[in-house]
Short mmCIF file of C-alpha atoms in Angstrom, two decimals:
data_model
loop_
_atom_site.label_atom_id
_atom_site.label_comp_id
_atom_site.label_asym_id
_atom_site.label_seq_id
_atom_site.Cartn_x
_atom_site.Cartn_y
_atom_site.Cartn_z
CA MET A 1 11.82 -19.10 -60.08
CA TYR A 2 11.30 -20.55 -56.77
CA GLU A 3 11.38 -24.37 -55.93
CA SER A 4 7.88 -25.17 -54.96
CA SER A 5 9.34 -27.82 -52.87
CA LYS A 6 10.65 -25.56 -50.40
CA ASP A 7 9.40 -23.72 -47.30
CA HIS A 8 9.15 -19.96 -48.17
CA SER A 9 7.62 -19.14 -44.90
CA PHE A 10 10.03 -17.00 -43.73
CA MET A 11 10.67 -14.85 -46.81
CA VAL A 12 7.18 -14.52 -47.64
CA ILE A 13 6.36 -13.05 -43.84
CA SER A 14 9.52 -10.89 -44.49
CA ALA A 15 8.35 -9.66 -47.63
CA GLY A 16 4.50 -9.14 -46.46
CA THR A 17 5.80 -7.23 -43.27
CA GLY A 18 8.31 -4.92 -45.50
CA ILE A 19 5.52 -4.08 -48.04
CA ASN A 20 3.38 -2.92 -45.05
CA LEU A 21 6.43 -0.78 -43.90
CA ALA A 22 6.20 1.12 -46.87
CA LEU A 23 2.00 1.17 -46.94
CA GLY A 24 2.08 2.62 -43.52
CA VAL A 25 2.98 5.96 -44.72
CA LEU A 26 -1.03 6.69 -44.29
CA TYR A 27 -0.38 6.98 -40.60
CA THR A 28 2.20 9.63 -40.79
CA TRP A 29 -0.43 11.89 -42.45
CA SER A 30 -0.52 14.62 -39.39
CA ILE A 31 2.90 15.46 -40.26
CA PHE A 32 1.96 16.28 -43.76
CA LYS A 33 -1.33 18.03 -42.94
CA GLY A 34 1.01 20.26 -40.55
CA ALA A 35 2.96 21.59 -43.33
CA ILE A 36 -0.18 21.96 -45.25
CA ARG A 37 -1.58 24.20 -42.38
CA GLU A 38 1.41 26.18 -42.27
CA SER A 39 1.43 26.84 -46.01
CA ILE A 40 -2.45 28.35 -45.85
CA ALA A 41 -1.11 30.33 -42.86
CA SER A 42 1.63 31.94 -44.67
CA GLY A 43 -0.69 33.28 -47.22
CA ALA A 44 2.32 33.33 -49.99
CA GLU A 45 1.90 32.91 -53.70
CA GLY A 46 1.27 29.68 -54.71
CA ALA A 47 0.47 28.33 -50.88
CA PHE A 48 -2.29 26.07 -50.06
CA ASN A 49 -5.50 27.50 -49.97
CA TRP A 50 -7.68 25.16 -48.09
CA GLU A 51 -10.78 25.59 -45.40
CA LEU A 52 -9.12 24.53 -42.19
CA SER A 53 -12.08 22.20 -41.39
CA SER A 54 -10.84 20.22 -44.71
CA LEU A 55 -7.71 19.33 -43.62
CA ASN A 56 -8.26 15.85 -42.74
CA ASP A 57 -10.38 15.27 -46.07
CA PRO A 58 -7.47 13.33 -48.06
CA TYR A 59 -6.75 11.59 -44.96
CA ALA A 60 -10.32 10.77 -44.50
CA VAL A 61 -11.07 9.97 -48.38
CA CYS A 62 -7.91 7.76 -48.11
CA CYS A 63 -9.11 5.51 -45.19
CA LEU A 64 -12.68 5.32 -46.95
CA VAL A 65 -11.10 4.29 -50.23
CA PHE A 66 -8.61 1.91 -48.84
CA ALA A 67 -11.26 0.05 -47.32
CA CYS A 68 -13.66 -0.20 -49.79
CA SER A 69 -11.29 -1.07 -52.17
CA MET A 70 -10.24 -3.82 -50.24
CA ILE A 71 -12.92 -5.89 -51.47
CA LEU A 72 -11.89 -5.71 -55.19
CA ALA A 73 -8.15 -6.07 -54.13
CA GLY A 74 -9.23 -9.21 -52.00
CA SER A 75 -10.86 -10.62 -55.04
CA VAL A 76 -7.74 -9.87 -57.32
CA GLN A 77 -5.56 -11.56 -54.56
CA ASP A 78 -7.64 -14.71 -54.47
CA ARG A 79 -7.58 -14.94 -58.32
CA PHE A 80 -4.34 -13.75 -59.54
CA GLY A 81 -2.43 -14.46 -56.36
CA PRO A 82 -0.22 -12.12 -53.91
CA ARG A 83 2.57 -10.92 -56.38
CA VAL A 84 0.15 -9.35 -58.95
CA THR A 85 -1.73 -7.60 -56.78
CA ALA A 86 1.03 -6.03 -54.53
CA PHE A 87 2.70 -4.65 -57.70
CA ILE A 88 -0.45 -3.09 -58.81
CA GLY A 89 -0.71 -1.31 -55.38
CA GLY A 90 3.20 -0.06 -55.63
CA ILE A 91 2.16 1.27 -58.85
CA LEU A 92 -0.79 3.22 -57.59
CA VAL A 93 0.96 4.51 -54.31
CA GLY A 94 3.80 5.78 -56.20
CA ALA A 95 1.46 7.46 -58.84
CA GLY A 96 -0.54 9.01 -56.12
CA PHE A 97 2.37 10.53 -54.47
CA LEU A 98 3.72 11.96 -57.94
CA LEU A 99 0.51 13.49 -58.49
CA ILE A 100 0.49 15.49 -55.05
CA SER A 101 4.07 16.49 -55.81
CA THR A 102 2.72 18.75 -58.65
CA THR A 103 0.00 20.26 -57.03
CA THR A 104 -1.44 22.18 -54.02
CA ASP A 105 -4.97 22.03 -55.09
CA TYR A 106 -7.64 20.45 -52.63
CA TRP A 107 -9.23 18.15 -55.36
CA GLY A 108 -5.65 17.19 -56.62
CA TRP A 109 -4.71 16.10 -52.96
CA ILE A 110 -8.24 14.06 -52.72
CA ILE A 111 -7.45 12.49 -55.75
CA GLY A 112 -3.94 11.69 -55.51
CA PHE A 113 -3.51 10.98 -51.60
CA GLY A 114 -7.25 10.12 -51.07
CA ILE A 115 -7.92 8.16 -54.07
CA LEU A 116 -4.84 6.78 -55.91
CA VAL A 117 -2.87 6.07 -52.36
CA GLY A 118 -5.97 4.73 -50.88
CA ILE A 119 -6.55 2.04 -53.73
CA GLY A 120 -3.16 1.14 -53.74
CA ILE A 121 -2.69 0.67 -50.25
CA ALA A 122 -5.76 -1.72 -50.28
CA PHE A 123 -3.69 -3.94 -53.05
CA GLY A 124 -0.63 -4.16 -51.16
CA TYR A 125 -1.79 -4.55 -47.72
CA SER A 126 -4.47 -7.25 -49.01
CA ALA A 127 -1.67 -9.18 -50.78
CA ALA A 128 0.55 -9.41 -47.51
CA THR A 129 -1.24 -11.18 -44.90
CA PRO A 130 -2.87 -13.96 -47.06
CA ALA A 131 0.27 -15.09 -48.61
CA ALA A 132 1.95 -15.11 -45.05
CA LEU A 133 -1.31 -17.08 -43.35
CA LYS A 134 -0.93 -19.79 -46.14
CA TRP A 135 2.26 -20.73 -44.94
CA TYR A 136 1.49 -21.49 -41.58
CA PRO A 137 -0.93 -23.68 -39.12
CA PRO A 138 -4.11 -22.29 -37.88
CA SER A 139 -2.55 -22.17 -34.28
CA LYS A 140 -0.38 -19.36 -35.38
CA THR A 141 -2.75 -17.65 -37.17
CA GLY A 142 -3.05 -14.78 -34.73
CA LYS A 143 0.79 -14.32 -34.32
CA ILE A 144 1.65 -14.45 -38.37
CA ALA A 145 -1.36 -11.65 -38.95
CA GLY A 146 -0.10 -9.74 -35.83
CA ILE A 147 3.82 -9.56 -37.31
CA VAL A 148 2.79 -8.97 -40.97
CA VAL A 149 0.47 -6.14 -40.28
CA SER A 150 2.79 -4.71 -37.54
CA GLY A 151 4.94 -3.53 -40.38
CA PHE A 152 1.71 -1.05 -41.39
CA GLY A 153 1.85 0.30 -37.59
CA LEU A 154 5.51 0.59 -37.73
CA ALA A 155 6.22 2.71 -40.44
CA SER A 156 5.50 6.17 -38.93
CA VAL A 157 8.83 5.42 -36.85
CA TYR A 158 10.92 5.92 -39.72
CA ILE A 159 8.52 7.68 -42.08
CA ALA A 160 7.78 10.65 -39.46
CA PRO A 161 11.34 12.11 -38.74
CA LEU A 162 12.04 11.01 -42.60
CA ALA A 163 8.98 13.28 -43.36
CA THR A 164 10.12 16.10 -40.72
CA TYR A 165 13.55 15.90 -42.28
CA LEU A 166 12.65 16.33 -46.17
CA LEU A 167 10.10 18.65 -45.57
CA ALA A 168 12.59 21.08 -43.89
CA LEU A 169 15.42 20.38 -46.47
CA TRP A 170 13.30 20.06 -49.67
CA GLY A 171 9.77 21.33 -48.91
CA LEU A 172 6.54 19.39 -49.31
CA GLN A 173 6.24 18.87 -52.93
CA ASP A 174 9.89 17.42 -53.65
CA ALA A 175 9.19 15.43 -50.22
CA MET A 176 6.34 13.99 -51.65
CA LEU A 177 7.91 13.21 -55.10
CA ALA A 178 10.66 11.34 -53.27
CA PHE A 179 8.40 9.22 -51.22
CA GLY A 180 6.40 8.23 -54.16
CA ILE A 181 9.65 7.18 -56.36
CA GLY A 182 10.83 5.29 -53.08
CA PHE A 183 7.72 3.20 -52.27
CA PHE A 184 7.22 2.17 -55.97
CA VAL A 185 10.56 0.91 -56.27
CA LEU A 186 10.27 -0.77 -52.74
CA VAL A 187 6.83 -2.32 -52.98
CA GLY A 188 7.54 -3.17 -56.75
CA LEU A 189 10.83 -5.48 -55.52
CA LEU A 190 9.11 -7.09 -52.76
CA SER A 191 6.16 -8.12 -54.64
CA PHE A 192 7.92 -10.53 -56.50
CA LEU A 193 8.71 -12.33 -53.11
CA LEU A 194 5.15 -13.25 -52.27
CA VAL A 195 4.61 -16.59 -53.28
CA SER A 196 2.12 -18.93 -52.32
CA PRO A 197 2.38 -22.59 -51.13
CA PRO A 198 2.24 -25.60 -53.91
CA PRO A 199 -0.91 -27.56 -53.91
CA GLY A 200 -1.15 -29.90 -51.15
CA TYR A 201 1.01 -28.22 -48.91
CA THR A 202 0.68 -28.59 -45.29
CA PRO A 203 2.39 -26.26 -42.81
CA LYS A 204 4.65 -27.04 -40.12
CA GLY A 205 2.91 -28.15 -36.77
CA PHE A 206 -0.42 -28.52 -38.46
CA ILE A 207 -3.16 -30.81 -36.75
CA ASP A 208 -6.08 -31.73 -38.66
CA ARG A 209 -8.67 -32.26 -36.26
CA ARG A 210 -10.93 -33.71 -38.85
CA ASP A 211 -8.49 -36.48 -39.32
CA GLU A 212 -9.96 -39.75 -37.90
CA ASN A 213 -7.87 -41.56 -35.05
CA LYS A 214 -8.45 -44.10 -32.64
CA ASN A 215 -9.44 -41.92 -29.74
CA ASN A 216 -12.04 -39.89 -31.51
CA VAL A 217 -13.23 -41.01 -34.65
CA THR A 218 -17.18 -39.81 -34.40
CA ARG A 219 -16.31 -36.50 -32.84
CA ARG A 220 -13.68 -35.69 -35.85
CA ASN A 221 -16.03 -36.50 -38.43
CA ASP A 222 -18.46 -34.14 -37.01
CA PHE A 223 -16.23 -31.22 -37.03
CA GLU A 224 -16.47 -29.10 -40.63
CA ASP A 225 -13.73 -26.24 -41.35
CA ALA A 226 -15.31 -23.00 -41.91
CA SER A 227 -15.26 -22.06 -45.63
CA GLU A 228 -18.36 -19.44 -46.20
CA SER A 229 -18.21 -17.50 -49.49
CA PRO A 230 -18.77 -13.56 -49.21
CA LEU A 231 -22.39 -13.83 -49.90
CA GLN A 232 -22.88 -16.29 -47.22
CA MET A 233 -20.90 -14.47 -44.81
CA LEU A 234 -22.96 -11.17 -45.55
CA LYS A 235 -26.29 -13.27 -44.26
CA THR A 236 -24.97 -13.84 -41.16
CA SER A 237 -25.60 -11.86 -37.94
CA THR A 238 -22.38 -12.30 -36.76
CA PHE A 239 -20.83 -10.33 -39.79
CA TRP A 240 -22.43 -7.41 -39.11
CA LEU A 241 -21.81 -7.82 -35.26
CA THR A 242 -18.12 -7.84 -36.26
CA TRP A 243 -18.34 -5.02 -38.56
CA THR A 244 -19.57 -2.79 -35.98
CA LEU A 245 -17.03 -3.99 -33.54
CA TYR A 246 -14.21 -3.19 -36.24
CA PHE A 247 -15.94 0.26 -37.00
CA ILE A 248 -15.71 1.39 -33.25
CA GLY A 249 -12.25 -0.14 -32.43
CA ALA A 250 -10.44 1.32 -35.70
CA GLY A 251 -12.59 4.68 -35.80
CA SER A 252 -11.49 5.38 -32.57
CA GLY A 253 -7.80 4.80 -33.10
CA LEU A 254 -7.68 6.65 -36.59
CA MET A 255 -9.28 9.72 -34.84
CA VAL A 256 -6.04 10.25 -32.58
CA ILE A 257 -3.67 9.17 -35.46
CA GLY A 258 -4.77 11.65 -38.12
CA SER A 259 -4.45 14.40 -35.56
CA VAL A 260 -1.53 13.22 -32.92
CA ALA A 261 1.02 15.80 -34.44
CA GLY A 262 -1.28 18.63 -33.98
CA MET A 263 -2.30 17.61 -30.44
CA ALA A 264 1.24 17.43 -29.49
CA LYS A 265 2.37 20.72 -30.65
CA SER A 266 1.70 22.40 -27.25
CA SER A 267 3.79 20.04 -25.37
CA LEU A 268 6.67 19.28 -27.84
CA GLY A 269 6.52 21.78 -30.37
CA GLU A 270 8.74 21.23 -33.52
CA GLN A 271 9.60 17.73 -32.03
CA ALA A 272 5.67 16.67 -32.27
CA PHE A 273 7.06 13.87 -34.68
CA ILE A 274 8.25 12.24 -31.89
CA ALA A 275 4.75 11.58 -30.93
CA VAL A 276 3.51 10.23 -34.14
CA ALA A 277 6.60 7.63 -34.01
CA ILE A 278 6.04 6.78 -30.59
CA LEU A 279 2.47 5.92 -31.26
CA ALA A 280 3.48 3.90 -34.05
CA LEU A 281 5.57 1.89 -32.03
CA GLY A 282 2.69 1.30 -29.82
CA ASN A 283 0.72 0.69 -33.02
CA ALA A 284 3.36 -2.19 -34.16
CA ALA A 285 3.63 -3.89 -30.75
CA GLY A 286 -0.39 -3.72 -30.28
CA ARG A 287 -0.44 -6.06 -33.31
CA ILE A 288 1.73 -8.66 -32.24
CA VAL A 289 1.22 -8.90 -28.78
CA ALA A 290 -2.85 -9.03 -29.28
CA GLY A 291 -2.02 -11.34 -32.21
CA ILE A 292 -0.16 -14.08 -29.79
CA ALA A 293 -2.68 -13.37 -26.98
CA SER A 294 -5.44 -13.98 -29.05
CA ASP A 295 -4.00 -17.53 -29.85
CA HIS A 296 -3.93 -18.23 -26.19
CA TYR A 297 -7.05 -16.90 -24.52
CA GLY A 298 -9.31 -16.19 -27.57
CA ARG A 299 -10.04 -13.16 -30.11
CA ALA A 300 -13.24 -12.15 -28.22
CA HIS A 301 -11.54 -12.04 -24.43
CA THR A 302 -8.86 -10.27 -25.91
CA LEU A 303 -10.89 -7.75 -27.74
CA ALA A 304 -12.91 -7.04 -25.01
CA ILE A 305 -10.24 -6.43 -22.57
CA LEU A 306 -8.51 -4.01 -25.30
CA PHE A 307 -11.93 -2.26 -25.80
CA VAL A 308 -12.24 -0.93 -22.10
CA PHE A 309 -8.70 -0.10 -22.02
CA GLN A 310 -8.99 1.98 -24.67
CA ALA A 311 -12.12 3.46 -23.84
CA LEU A 312 -9.88 4.24 -20.32
CA LEU A 313 -7.42 5.99 -22.60
CA MET A 314 -9.99 8.10 -24.45
CA PHE A 315 -11.37 9.43 -21.03
CA THR A 316 -8.01 10.13 -19.80
CA ALA A 317 -7.35 12.08 -23.10
CA ALA A 318 -10.27 13.89 -22.93
CA SER A 319 -8.91 15.91 -19.80
CA VAL A 320 -5.42 16.15 -20.52
CA ILE A 321 -4.42 16.62 -24.27
CA GLY A 322 -4.56 19.92 -25.64
CA ALA A 323 -4.01 21.44 -22.03
CA GLU A 324 -1.26 23.83 -21.71
CA SER A 325 -0.09 22.10 -18.50
CA THR A 326 0.05 18.60 -20.46
CA SER A 327 3.82 17.34 -19.52
CA ALA A 328 5.13 15.57 -22.57
CA ILE A 329 5.58 12.32 -20.82
CA ILE A 330 2.02 12.11 -20.15
CA LEU A 331 1.20 12.89 -23.74
CA VAL A 332 4.09 10.17 -24.92
CA LEU A 333 2.55 7.52 -22.55
CA LEU A 334 -0.99 8.15 -23.95
CA THR A 335 -0.15 8.10 -27.54
CA SER A 336 1.78 4.89 -26.82
CA PHE A 337 -0.92 3.26 -25.28
CA ILE A 338 -3.80 4.41 -27.67
CA GLY A 339 -1.54 3.13 -30.56
CA PHE A 340 -1.20 -0.33 -28.90
CA ASN A 341 -4.74 -0.49 -28.39
CA TYR A 342 -5.44 0.45 -32.05
CA GLY A 343 -3.09 -1.91 -33.46
CA SER A 344 -4.48 -4.83 -31.90
CA ASN A 345 -7.45 -4.48 -34.22
CA LEU A 346 -5.64 -5.00 -37.33
CA ALA A 347 -4.38 -8.17 -36.07
CA LEU A 348 -7.56 -9.66 -34.11
CA PHE A 349 -10.04 -9.00 -36.91
CA PRO A 350 -8.35 -10.45 -39.88
CA ALA A 351 -7.99 -13.55 -37.21
CA ILE A 352 -11.64 -13.46 -36.61
CA SER A 353 -12.38 -13.57 -40.12
CA LYS A 354 -10.02 -16.29 -40.85
CA ASP A 355 -11.78 -18.39 -37.76
CA LEU A 356 -15.10 -17.56 -38.51
CA TRP A 357 -15.23 -17.75 -42.29
CA GLY A 358 -12.10 -19.78 -43.67
CA ILE A 359 -9.06 -19.18 -45.61
CA LYS A 360 -10.54 -20.08 -49.10
CA HIS A 361 -12.42 -16.79 -49.51
CA PHE A 362 -10.39 -14.90 -47.18
CA GLY A 363 -8.94 -12.25 -49.29
CA MET A 364 -12.50 -11.06 -50.06
CA ASN A 365 -14.40 -11.79 -46.90
CA TYR A 366 -11.65 -9.65 -45.23
CA GLY A 367 -11.89 -7.04 -47.54
CA ILE A 368 -15.87 -6.81 -47.19
CA LEU A 369 -14.92 -6.69 -43.31
CA PHE A 370 -12.43 -4.22 -43.57
CA THR A 371 -14.80 -1.40 -45.01
CA ALA A 372 -15.68 -1.13 -41.31
CA TRP A 373 -12.06 0.36 -40.92
CA GLY A 374 -12.52 2.90 -43.67
CA VAL A 375 -15.76 3.73 -42.86
CA GLY A 376 -15.21 4.28 -38.81
CA GLY A 377 -11.93 6.57 -39.90
CA PHE A 378 -13.74 8.50 -42.20
CA VAL A 379 -16.61 9.12 -39.64
CA MET A 380 -14.55 9.77 -36.71
CA SER A 381 -11.65 11.72 -38.14
CA LYS A 382 -13.83 13.95 -40.31
CA ALA A 383 -16.49 14.40 -37.19
CA SER A 384 -13.73 15.10 -34.69
CA GLU A 385 -12.04 17.70 -37.02
CA ILE A 386 -15.43 19.89 -37.38
CA ILE A 387 -15.77 19.43 -33.34
CA ARG A 388 -12.09 20.72 -32.78
CA VAL A 389 -12.84 23.85 -35.18
CA GLU A 390 -16.15 24.58 -33.84
CA SER A 391 -15.15 24.02 -30.00
CA GLY A 392 -11.42 24.47 -29.95
CA SER A 393 -10.85 20.91 -28.45
CA PHE A 394 -10.87 17.40 -28.97
CA THR A 395 -12.77 16.72 -25.59
CA THR A 396 -16.17 15.78 -26.95
CA SER A 397 -14.62 13.43 -29.34
CA PHE A 398 -12.64 11.55 -26.93
CA TYR A 399 -15.81 11.09 -24.73
CA THR A 400 -17.71 9.74 -27.70
CA ALA A 401 -15.44 7.44 -28.78
CA GLY A 402 -14.96 5.96 -25.17
CA ILE A 403 -18.49 5.45 -24.33
CA MET A 404 -18.56 3.60 -28.06
CA LEU A 405 -15.67 1.40 -27.02
CA ILE A 406 -17.37 0.58 -23.75
CA ILE A 407 -20.36 -0.50 -25.75
CA GLY A 408 -18.35 -2.50 -28.13
CA SER A 409 -16.69 -4.29 -25.18
CA GLY A 410 -20.03 -5.66 -23.95
CA LEU A 411 -20.82 -6.69 -28.08
CA THR A 412 -18.04 -9.16 -27.96
CA PHE A 413 -19.37 -11.43 -26.15
CA LEU A 414 -21.98 -12.06 -28.74
CA LEU A 415 -19.01 -13.71 -30.77
CA HIS A 416 -19.25 -16.78 -28.75
CA THR A 417 -22.80 -17.62 -30.12
CA HIS A 418 -21.17 -18.22 -33.74
CA PRO A 419 -21.75 -22.16 -34.48
CA VAL A 420 -18.18 -22.63 -35.51
CA LYS A 421 -16.87 -20.95 -31.99
CA ARG A 422 -19.41 -23.41 -30.20
CA GLN A 423 -17.96 -26.72 -32.36
CA ARG A 424 -14.29 -25.59 -31.52
CA ARG A 425 -14.89 -25.04 -27.81
CA GLU A 426 -16.41 -28.60 -27.61
CA ILE A 427 -13.58 -30.07 -29.66
CA ARG A 428 -10.94 -28.65 -27.21
CA LYS A 429 -13.34 -29.73 -24.46
CA ASN A 430 -13.62 -32.95 -25.54
CA GLU A 431 -9.88 -33.10 -26.45
CA LYS A 432 -8.88 -32.34 -22.69
CA ILE A 433 -11.10 -35.07 -21.40
CA THR A 434 -9.59 -37.63 -23.76
CA LYS A 435 -6.09 -36.34 -22.88
CA GLU A 436 -6.89 -36.49 -19.14
CA THR A 437 -8.46 -40.01 -19.45
CA THR A 438 -5.52 -41.51 -21.50
CA MET A 439 -3.53 -40.07 -18.85
CA PHE A 440 -4.69 -41.96 -15.88
CA GLN A 441 -5.34 -45.37 -18.20
CA PRO A 442 -3.03 -48.19 -16.73
CA LYS A 443 -0.04 -48.71 -19.02
#
């Protein structure tokens, strides 16, 4: 039992990051896909017998199921707390890997990796961030969300080389068995460290802008914290705008992540896992940097800049990735920056959700918003693989994603019209005026 009077913020943020370090195995799919492709090409007895255009299907289904399950997982987290939710996630992820370790059947992998692992990741992921955010003040929302979700992005740094080693040592099936056991044990143990603050807990550094004081009694009484229910949220145009932006940002990144090892084969050969690991470093860094930047410069401004940068990277990638003359250095730089920009979405959108609709229903509200991540990943990774098989390259996919990102960058400015955003801008403006007036008053 933990003492409710103690500050467990560091323990909770560490446990949440650790859980995400396990669940981020999703981003290593391109390594598993390469092993399946080689098995198909071998034509040996007992080898995989899939259509090449379906190689991304378990990954795409996992993204979709992960996102859709976040609604249920968020509801469970809001009702039963982070411990129970994360523990269920560990059981499901372990069960999914155990299932795919026993079969080469297409539907076996759809059920095991696509459905069981997808649901399990949702339960673990939905428990980690809300638990950590409750221990810190609103001024650190972006930073804390970025740190916790960085574990998910950083996972491929160790899982990619580990998977490559285990595949060479034991083969695909036994490697999946090892991952299943490992993830079940790790997530299960860390789940017990996810504790919520006691009732009435006040985070260090918290400033309640609703409290009256001698400088601004009326203004603070006019301000109300956001606390919208899922149904109220769904009725707003801002939700659907935010959903669309998430679809574009996440889908563009997941399209690359699902195939990065294959893209890197021509330049890096058997060391293609390095591109996966480098992308993961960028992915993790993007979550932390974007989270901190958004706390200082605003979510919408940060998102707009990153969308433009990601679009430029997509246009560049369209002309260089897959070309025989592409150097390993250029490929590594591109994948790291694409990973950085993609990762920023996973810090910015939880923070946007909390800003606009509050912490009370955060688990379910963000779960609903997160469906954009899954639909984007499913649609864009599936479409890009079909286009690649038919055309022989990812060029069309990259150009399409780049255009969508440019449009998305323009749409971000509509976020400024939300009533909560207008109220908070007014508060900051008035606080600045009050501060300056007080500064020049004679003492």
